[in-house]
Short mmCIF file of C-alpha atoms in Angstrom, two decimals:
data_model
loop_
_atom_site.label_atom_id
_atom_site.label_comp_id
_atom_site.label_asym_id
_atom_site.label_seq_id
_atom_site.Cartn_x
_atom_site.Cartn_y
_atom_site.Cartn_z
CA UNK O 1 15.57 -18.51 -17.53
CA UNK O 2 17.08 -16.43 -14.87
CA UNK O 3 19.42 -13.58 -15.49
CA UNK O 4 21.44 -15.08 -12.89
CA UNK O 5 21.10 -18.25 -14.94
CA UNK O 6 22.32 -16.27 -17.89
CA UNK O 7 24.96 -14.57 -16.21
CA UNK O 8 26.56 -17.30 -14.99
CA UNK O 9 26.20 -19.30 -18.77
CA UNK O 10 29.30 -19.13 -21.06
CA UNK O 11 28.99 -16.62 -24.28
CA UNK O 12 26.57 -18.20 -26.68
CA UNK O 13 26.68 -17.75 -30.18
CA UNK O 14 23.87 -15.05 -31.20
CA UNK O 15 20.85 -16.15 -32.42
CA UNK O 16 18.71 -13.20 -31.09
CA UNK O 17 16.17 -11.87 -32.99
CA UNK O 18 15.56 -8.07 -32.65
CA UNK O 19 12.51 -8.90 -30.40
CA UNK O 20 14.17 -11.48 -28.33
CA UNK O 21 17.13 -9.12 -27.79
CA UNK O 22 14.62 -6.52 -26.79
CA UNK O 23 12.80 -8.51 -23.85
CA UNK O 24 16.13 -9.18 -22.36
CA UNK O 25 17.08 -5.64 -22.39
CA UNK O 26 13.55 -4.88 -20.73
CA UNK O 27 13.90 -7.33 -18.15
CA UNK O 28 17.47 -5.73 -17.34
CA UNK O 29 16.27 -1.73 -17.63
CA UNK O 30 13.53 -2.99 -15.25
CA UNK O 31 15.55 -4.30 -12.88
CA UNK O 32 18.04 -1.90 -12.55
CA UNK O 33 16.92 1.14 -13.97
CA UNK O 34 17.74 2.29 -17.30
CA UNK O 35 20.24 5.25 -15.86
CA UNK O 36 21.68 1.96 -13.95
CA UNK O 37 22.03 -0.12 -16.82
CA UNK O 38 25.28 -0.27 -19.29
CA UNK O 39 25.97 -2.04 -22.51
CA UNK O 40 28.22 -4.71 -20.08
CA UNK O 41 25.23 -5.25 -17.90
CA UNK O 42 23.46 -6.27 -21.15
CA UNK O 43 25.69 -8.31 -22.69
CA UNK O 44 26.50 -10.18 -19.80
CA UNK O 45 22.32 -10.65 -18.94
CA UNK O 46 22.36 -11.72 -23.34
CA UNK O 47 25.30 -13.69 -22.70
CA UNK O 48 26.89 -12.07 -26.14
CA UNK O 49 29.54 -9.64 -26.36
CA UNK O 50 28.76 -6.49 -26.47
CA UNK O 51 30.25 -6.31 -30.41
CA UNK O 52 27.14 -8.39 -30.87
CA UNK O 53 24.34 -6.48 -29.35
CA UNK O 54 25.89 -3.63 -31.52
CA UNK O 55 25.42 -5.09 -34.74
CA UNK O 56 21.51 -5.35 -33.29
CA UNK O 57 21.42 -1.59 -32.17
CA UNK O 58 23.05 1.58 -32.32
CA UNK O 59 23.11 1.53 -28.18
CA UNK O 60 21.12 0.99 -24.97
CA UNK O 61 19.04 4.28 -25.80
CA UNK O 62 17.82 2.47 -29.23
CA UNK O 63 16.92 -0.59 -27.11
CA UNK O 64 14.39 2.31 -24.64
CA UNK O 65 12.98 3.68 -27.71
CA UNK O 66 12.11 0.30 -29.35
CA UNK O 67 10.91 -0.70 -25.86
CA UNK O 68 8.55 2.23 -25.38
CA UNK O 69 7.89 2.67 -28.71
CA UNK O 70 5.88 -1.15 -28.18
CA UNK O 71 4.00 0.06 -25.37
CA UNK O 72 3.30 3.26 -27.03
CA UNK O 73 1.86 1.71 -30.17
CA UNK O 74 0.03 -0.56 -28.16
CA UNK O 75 -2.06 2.10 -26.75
CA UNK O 76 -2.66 4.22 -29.65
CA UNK O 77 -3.27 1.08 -31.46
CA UNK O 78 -6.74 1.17 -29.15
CA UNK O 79 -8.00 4.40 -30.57
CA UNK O 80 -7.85 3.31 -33.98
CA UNK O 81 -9.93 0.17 -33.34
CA UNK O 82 -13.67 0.10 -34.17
CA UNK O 83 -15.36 0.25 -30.81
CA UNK O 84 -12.77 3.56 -29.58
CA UNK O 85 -14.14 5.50 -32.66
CA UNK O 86 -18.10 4.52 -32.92
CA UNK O 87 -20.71 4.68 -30.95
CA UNK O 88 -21.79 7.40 -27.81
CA UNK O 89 -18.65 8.21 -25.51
CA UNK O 90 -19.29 6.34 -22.09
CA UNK O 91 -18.89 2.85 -24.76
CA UNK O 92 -15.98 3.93 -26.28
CA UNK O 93 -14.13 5.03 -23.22
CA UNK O 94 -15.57 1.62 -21.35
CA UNK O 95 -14.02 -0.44 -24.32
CA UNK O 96 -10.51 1.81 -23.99
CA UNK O 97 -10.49 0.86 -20.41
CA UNK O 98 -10.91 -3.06 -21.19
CA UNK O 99 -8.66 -2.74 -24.03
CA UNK O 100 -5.62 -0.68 -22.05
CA UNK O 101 -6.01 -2.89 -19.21
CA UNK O 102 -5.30 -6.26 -21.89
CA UNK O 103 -2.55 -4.00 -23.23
CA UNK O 104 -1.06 -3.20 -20.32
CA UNK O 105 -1.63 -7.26 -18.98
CA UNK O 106 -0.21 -8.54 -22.70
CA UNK O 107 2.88 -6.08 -23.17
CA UNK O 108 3.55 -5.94 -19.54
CA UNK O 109 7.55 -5.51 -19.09
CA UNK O 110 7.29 -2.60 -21.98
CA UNK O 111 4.17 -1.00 -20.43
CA UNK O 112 6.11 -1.43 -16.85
CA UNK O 113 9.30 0.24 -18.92
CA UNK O 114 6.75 3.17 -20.37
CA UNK O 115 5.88 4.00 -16.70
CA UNK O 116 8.76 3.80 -14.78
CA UNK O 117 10.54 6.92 -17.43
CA UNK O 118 11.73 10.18 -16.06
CA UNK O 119 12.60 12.07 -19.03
CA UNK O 120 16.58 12.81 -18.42
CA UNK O 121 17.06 11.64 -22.08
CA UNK O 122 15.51 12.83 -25.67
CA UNK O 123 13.96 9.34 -25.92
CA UNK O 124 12.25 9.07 -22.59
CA UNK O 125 11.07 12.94 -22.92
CA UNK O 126 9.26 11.95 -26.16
CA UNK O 127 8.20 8.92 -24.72
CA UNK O 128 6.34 11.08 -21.64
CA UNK O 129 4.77 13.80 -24.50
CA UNK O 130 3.52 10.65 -26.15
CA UNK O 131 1.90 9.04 -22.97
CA UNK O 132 0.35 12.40 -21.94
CA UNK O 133 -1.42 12.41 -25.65
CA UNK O 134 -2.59 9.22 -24.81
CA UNK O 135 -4.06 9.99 -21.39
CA UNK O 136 -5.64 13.36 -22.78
CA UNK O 137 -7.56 11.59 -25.70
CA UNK O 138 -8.75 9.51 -23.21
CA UNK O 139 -9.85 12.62 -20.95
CA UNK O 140 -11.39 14.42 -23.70
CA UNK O 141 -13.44 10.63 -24.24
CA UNK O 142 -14.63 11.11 -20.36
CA UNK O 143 -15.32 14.63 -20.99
CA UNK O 144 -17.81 13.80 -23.66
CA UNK O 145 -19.38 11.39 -21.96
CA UNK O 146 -20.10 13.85 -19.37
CA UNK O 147 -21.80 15.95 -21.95
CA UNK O 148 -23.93 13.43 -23.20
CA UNK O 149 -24.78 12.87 -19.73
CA UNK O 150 -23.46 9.38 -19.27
CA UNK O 151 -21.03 10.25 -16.67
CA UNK O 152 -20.93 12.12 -13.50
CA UNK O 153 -20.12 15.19 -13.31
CA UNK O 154 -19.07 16.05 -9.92
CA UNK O 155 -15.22 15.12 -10.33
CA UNK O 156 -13.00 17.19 -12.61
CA UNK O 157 -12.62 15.13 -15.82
CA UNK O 158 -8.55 15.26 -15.22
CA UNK O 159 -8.68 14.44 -12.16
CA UNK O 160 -11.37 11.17 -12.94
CA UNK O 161 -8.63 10.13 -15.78
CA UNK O 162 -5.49 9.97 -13.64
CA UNK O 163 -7.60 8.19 -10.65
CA UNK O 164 -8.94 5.78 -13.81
CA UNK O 165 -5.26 5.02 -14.71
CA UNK O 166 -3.76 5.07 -11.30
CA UNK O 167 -6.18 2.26 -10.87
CA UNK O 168 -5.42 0.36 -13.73
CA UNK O 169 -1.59 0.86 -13.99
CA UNK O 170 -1.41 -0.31 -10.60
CA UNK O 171 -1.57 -4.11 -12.35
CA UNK O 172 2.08 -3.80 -13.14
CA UNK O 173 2.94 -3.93 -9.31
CA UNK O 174 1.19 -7.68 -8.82
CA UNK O 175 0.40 -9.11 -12.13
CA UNK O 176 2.39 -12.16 -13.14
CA UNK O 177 2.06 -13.29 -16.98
CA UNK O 178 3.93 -16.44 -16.29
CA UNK O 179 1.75 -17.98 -13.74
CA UNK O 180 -1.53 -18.97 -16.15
CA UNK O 181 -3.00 -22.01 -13.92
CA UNK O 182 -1.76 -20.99 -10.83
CA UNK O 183 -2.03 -17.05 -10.80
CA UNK O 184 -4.39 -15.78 -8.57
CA UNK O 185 -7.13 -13.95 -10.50
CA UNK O 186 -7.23 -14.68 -14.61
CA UNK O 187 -6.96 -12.34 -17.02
CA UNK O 188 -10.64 -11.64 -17.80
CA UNK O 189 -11.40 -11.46 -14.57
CA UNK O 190 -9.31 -8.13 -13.82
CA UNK O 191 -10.19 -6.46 -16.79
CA UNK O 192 -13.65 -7.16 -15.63
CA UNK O 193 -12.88 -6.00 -12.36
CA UNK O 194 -11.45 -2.77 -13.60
CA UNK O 195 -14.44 -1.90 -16.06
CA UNK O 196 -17.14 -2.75 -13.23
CA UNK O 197 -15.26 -1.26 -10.45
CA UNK O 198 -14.31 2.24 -12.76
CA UNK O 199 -18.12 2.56 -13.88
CA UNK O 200 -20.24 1.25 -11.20
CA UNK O 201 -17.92 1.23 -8.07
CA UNK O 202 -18.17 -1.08 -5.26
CA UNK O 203 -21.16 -0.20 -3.89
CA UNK O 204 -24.44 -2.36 -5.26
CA UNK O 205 -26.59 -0.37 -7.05
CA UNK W 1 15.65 24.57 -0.82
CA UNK W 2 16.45 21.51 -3.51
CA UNK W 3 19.23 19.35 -2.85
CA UNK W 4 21.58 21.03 -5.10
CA UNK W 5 21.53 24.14 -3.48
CA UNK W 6 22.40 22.30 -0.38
CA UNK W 7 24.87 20.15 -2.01
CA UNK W 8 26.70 23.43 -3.31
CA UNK W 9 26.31 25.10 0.80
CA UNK W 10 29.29 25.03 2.85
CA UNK W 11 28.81 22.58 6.33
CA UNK W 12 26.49 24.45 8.41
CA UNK W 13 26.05 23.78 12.25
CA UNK W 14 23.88 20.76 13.25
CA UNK W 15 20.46 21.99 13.83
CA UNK W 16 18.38 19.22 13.18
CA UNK W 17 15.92 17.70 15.09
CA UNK W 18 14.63 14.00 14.54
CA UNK W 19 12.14 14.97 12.12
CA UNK W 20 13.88 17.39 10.38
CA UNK W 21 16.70 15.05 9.85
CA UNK W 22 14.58 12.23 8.24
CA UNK W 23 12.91 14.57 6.05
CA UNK W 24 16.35 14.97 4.72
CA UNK W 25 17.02 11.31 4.47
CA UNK W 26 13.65 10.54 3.16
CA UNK W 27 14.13 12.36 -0.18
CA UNK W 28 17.32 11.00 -1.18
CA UNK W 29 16.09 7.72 -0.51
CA UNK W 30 13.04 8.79 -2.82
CA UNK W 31 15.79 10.31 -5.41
CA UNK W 32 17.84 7.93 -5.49
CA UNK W 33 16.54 5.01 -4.20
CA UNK W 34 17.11 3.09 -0.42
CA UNK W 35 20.04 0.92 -2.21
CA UNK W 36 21.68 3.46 -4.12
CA UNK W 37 22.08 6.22 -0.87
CA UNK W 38 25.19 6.47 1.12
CA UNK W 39 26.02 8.42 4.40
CA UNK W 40 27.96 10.51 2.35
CA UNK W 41 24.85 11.23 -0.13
CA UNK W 42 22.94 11.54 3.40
CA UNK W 43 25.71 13.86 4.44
CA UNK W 44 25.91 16.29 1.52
CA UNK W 45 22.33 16.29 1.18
CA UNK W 46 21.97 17.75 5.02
CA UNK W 47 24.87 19.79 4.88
CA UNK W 48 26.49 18.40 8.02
CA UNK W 49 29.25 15.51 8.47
CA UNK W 50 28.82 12.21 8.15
CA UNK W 51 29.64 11.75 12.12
CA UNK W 52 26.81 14.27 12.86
CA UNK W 53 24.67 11.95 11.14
CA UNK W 54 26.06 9.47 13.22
CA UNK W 55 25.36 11.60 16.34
CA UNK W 56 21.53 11.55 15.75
CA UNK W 57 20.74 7.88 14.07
CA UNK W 58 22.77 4.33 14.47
CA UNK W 59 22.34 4.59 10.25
CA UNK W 60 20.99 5.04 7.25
CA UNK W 61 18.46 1.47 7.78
CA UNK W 62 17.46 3.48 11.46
CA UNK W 63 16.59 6.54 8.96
CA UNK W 64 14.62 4.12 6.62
CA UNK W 65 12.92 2.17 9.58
CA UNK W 66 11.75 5.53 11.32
CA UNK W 67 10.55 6.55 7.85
CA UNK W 68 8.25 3.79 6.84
CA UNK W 69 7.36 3.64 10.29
CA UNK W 70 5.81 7.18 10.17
CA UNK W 71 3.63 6.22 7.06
CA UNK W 72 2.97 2.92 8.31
CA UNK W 73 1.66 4.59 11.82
CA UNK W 74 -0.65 6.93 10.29
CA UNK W 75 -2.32 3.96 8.44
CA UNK W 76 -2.75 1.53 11.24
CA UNK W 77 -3.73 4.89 13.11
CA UNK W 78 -7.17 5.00 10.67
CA UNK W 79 -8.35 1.89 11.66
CA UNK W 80 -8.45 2.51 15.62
CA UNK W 81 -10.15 5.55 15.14
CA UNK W 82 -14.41 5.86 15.43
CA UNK W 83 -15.23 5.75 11.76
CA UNK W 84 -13.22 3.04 11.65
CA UNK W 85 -14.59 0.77 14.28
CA UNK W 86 -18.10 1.44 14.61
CA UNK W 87 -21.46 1.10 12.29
CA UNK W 88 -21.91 -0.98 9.18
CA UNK W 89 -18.96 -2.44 6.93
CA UNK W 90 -19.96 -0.25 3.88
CA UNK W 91 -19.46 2.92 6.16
CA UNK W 92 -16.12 1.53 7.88
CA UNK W 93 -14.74 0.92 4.53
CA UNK W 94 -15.90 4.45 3.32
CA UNK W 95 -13.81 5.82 6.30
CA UNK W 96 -10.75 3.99 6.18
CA UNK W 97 -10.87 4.70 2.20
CA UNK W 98 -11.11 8.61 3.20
CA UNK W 99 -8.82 9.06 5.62
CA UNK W 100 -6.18 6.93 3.73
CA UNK W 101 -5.95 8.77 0.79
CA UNK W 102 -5.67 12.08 3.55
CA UNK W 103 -2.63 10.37 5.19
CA UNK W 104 -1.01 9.30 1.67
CA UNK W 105 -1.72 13.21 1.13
CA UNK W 106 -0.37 14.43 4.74
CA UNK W 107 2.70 12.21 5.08
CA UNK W 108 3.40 12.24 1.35
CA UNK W 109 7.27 11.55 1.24
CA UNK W 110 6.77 8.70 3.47
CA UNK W 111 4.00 7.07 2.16
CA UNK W 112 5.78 7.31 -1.38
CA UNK W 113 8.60 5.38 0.25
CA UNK W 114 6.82 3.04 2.10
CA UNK W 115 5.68 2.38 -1.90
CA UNK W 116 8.53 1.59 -2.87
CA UNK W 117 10.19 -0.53 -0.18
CA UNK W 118 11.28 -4.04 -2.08
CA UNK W 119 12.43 -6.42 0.74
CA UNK W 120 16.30 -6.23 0.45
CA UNK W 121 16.72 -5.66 4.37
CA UNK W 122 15.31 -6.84 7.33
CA UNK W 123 13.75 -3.31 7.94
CA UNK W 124 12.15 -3.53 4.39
CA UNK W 125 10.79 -6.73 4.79
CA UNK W 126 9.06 -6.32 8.00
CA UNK W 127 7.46 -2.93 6.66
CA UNK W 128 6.12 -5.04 3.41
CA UNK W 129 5.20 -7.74 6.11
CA UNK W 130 3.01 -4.53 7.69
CA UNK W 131 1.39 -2.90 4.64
CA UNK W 132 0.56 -6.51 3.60
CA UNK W 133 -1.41 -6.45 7.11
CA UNK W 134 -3.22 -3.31 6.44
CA UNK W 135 -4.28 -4.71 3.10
CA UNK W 136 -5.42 -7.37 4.74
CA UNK W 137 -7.60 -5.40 7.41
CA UNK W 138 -8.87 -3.74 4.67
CA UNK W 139 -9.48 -6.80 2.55
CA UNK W 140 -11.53 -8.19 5.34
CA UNK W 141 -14.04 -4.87 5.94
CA UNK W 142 -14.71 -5.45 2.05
CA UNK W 143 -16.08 -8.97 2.57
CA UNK W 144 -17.75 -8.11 5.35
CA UNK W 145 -19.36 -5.84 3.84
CA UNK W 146 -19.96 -7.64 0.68
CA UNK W 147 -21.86 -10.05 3.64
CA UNK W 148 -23.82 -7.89 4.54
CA UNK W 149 -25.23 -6.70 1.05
CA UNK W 150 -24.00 -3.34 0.66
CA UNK W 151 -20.81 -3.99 -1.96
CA UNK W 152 -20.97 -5.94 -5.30
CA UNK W 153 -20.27 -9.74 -4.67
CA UNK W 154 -18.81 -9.74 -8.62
CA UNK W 155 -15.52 -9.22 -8.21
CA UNK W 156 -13.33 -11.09 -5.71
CA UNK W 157 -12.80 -8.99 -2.37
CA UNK W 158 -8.83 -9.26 -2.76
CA UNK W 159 -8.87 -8.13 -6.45
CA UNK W 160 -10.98 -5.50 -5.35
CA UNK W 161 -9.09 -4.17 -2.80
CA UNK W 162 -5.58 -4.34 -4.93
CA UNK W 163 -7.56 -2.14 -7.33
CA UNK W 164 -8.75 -0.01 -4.28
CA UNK W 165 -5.33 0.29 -3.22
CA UNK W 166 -4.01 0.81 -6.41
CA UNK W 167 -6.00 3.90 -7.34
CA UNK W 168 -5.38 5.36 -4.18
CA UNK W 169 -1.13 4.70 -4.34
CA UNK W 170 -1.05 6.02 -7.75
CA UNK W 171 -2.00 9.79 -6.18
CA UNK W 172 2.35 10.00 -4.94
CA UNK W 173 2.72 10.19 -9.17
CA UNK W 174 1.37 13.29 -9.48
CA UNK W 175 0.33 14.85 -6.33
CA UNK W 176 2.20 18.25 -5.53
CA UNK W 177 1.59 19.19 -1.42
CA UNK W 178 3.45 21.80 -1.34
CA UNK W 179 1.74 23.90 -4.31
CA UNK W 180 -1.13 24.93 -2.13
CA UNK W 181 -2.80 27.43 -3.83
CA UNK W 182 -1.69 26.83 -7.13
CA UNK W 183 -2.13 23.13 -7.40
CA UNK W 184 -4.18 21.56 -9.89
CA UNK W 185 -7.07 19.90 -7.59
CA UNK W 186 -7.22 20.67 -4.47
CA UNK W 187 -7.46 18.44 -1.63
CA UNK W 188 -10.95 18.16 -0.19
CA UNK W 189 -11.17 17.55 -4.20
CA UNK W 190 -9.13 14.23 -4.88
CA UNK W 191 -10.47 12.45 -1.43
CA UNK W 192 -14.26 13.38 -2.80
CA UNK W 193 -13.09 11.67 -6.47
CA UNK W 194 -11.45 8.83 -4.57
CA UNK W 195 -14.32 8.07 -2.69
CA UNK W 196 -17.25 8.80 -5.32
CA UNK W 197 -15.31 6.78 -7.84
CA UNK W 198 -13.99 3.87 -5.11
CA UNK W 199 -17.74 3.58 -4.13
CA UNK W 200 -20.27 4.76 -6.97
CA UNK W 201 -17.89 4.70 -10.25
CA UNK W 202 -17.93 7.02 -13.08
CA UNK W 203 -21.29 6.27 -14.45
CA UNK W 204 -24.21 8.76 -13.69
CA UNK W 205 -26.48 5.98 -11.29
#
């Protein structure tokens, strides 16, 4: 369904759920921008009053930390997992990048959310500390597979991090979840993509 | 000078040349986005009236057009040039990679733009229709390349070059031109990485 759809719908009776409240509030910070985006723009997108998406949350900010807070776990959630924590470096940091690229493909309107925040609010400044941990436990992962001489060491590990995530964030600007059958490339095909392209490069070997 | 100071300036005599102007105009579109800027914003942000504006540009769509029309120059630019138009595919693509992570470095503010453009007007849809085209260009020297031997046949040429693309857009998050000096990499640096990465990936061959 639309938001226009919804917008246009008379109040329904409230049968959200907290996560079904949440993705509508995504799809609406997304669109607008959270700084754009009041409690009236979300009730009218819900189609419940906006007494109703109270007794849900305390306000919109709760709805960006929840939000986040998905994406967030999401990612850390990866460095817990078996192959992030055994094994020599260049594996581990070749499974994050398969696993953060499904992440990012399977939680893709709250990993969208988690990279679109600018830190005017307490909630989106913890949410940017949070995703800089993340992005320096994975550059301390390519800086030990340096030292174990697995990875090249002719580009400043900080610098081969943000170019490894600029490449793989980029999949929020074209990939579309909905479209399984018709989408263009499948799922395993991009994160295979991104792992063979990050690794090897273009180039035959 | 930030745009508060000049917001907080008294009018000051019209000075500005066409450039000058649209490097104005460019970042408050960039602040606050092409949809949410008004002459007035345009007008406080330059420190001269609205009608002086009006004096230099038809509006604030002629601002926009001239804008993405300066980023989208530069790239078309790349691909008339030698490097670009002579030799094998491999070496073309090499090129055009190179020099268009230097013109996302040089033109910066109006790269980041043309980024962001989203198709509400007829200016914004024929500058998507244009970067489209470029990706397209570019699309093509990676299959012929892939043709003749030189680039991995594995992954499909257009999901390639979004990835391509993608690692080389996501340098206007964090790239600082005017910190020359004191900036993190510099940038002989990030178009080595870009192209050592692009081509021959993080692995040690």
């Amino acid at each position: 369904m639309t938001m226009a759809q919804r917008d246009s719908s008379a109040p329904k009776r409230d049968t959200y759920t907290p996560d079904s409240l949440l993705a509508v509030a995504v799809a609406v910070f997304i669109e607008r921008g959270y700084d754009g985006t009041s409690m009236e723009h979300l009730s009218r997108a819900a189609g419940i009053s906006k007494s109703s998406i109270y007794h849900h949350v305390r306000g919109k900010e709760e709805l960006l930390e929840r939000a986040v807070g998905r994406a967030l776990d999401g990612l850390f959630g990866i460095l817990v997992e078996p192959g992030a924590s055994g094994g020599r470096a260049v594996e581990r940091l070749e499974y994050v990048t398969r696993r953060t690229t499904e992440v990012l493909m399977a939680e893709l309107p709250y990993v969208t959310l988690l990279l679109r925040v600018r830190g005017n609010t307490t909630t989106e400044r913890a949410a940017m500390e949070r995703r800089r941990e993340f992005d320096h436990r994975v550059a301390d992962l390519l800086k030990s597979a340096v030292a174990e001489g697995d990875l090249r060491g002719d580009v400043e590990p900080r610098l081969a991090t943000r170019l490894l995530f600029g490449m793989i964030n980029s999949i929020v600007e074209w990939y579309q979840p909905h479209a399984a059958g018709t989408r263009e490339h499948d799922d395993a095909a991009v994160v295979d993509a991104v792992v063979r392209l990050a690794f090897d490069g273009l180039r035959v070997s």
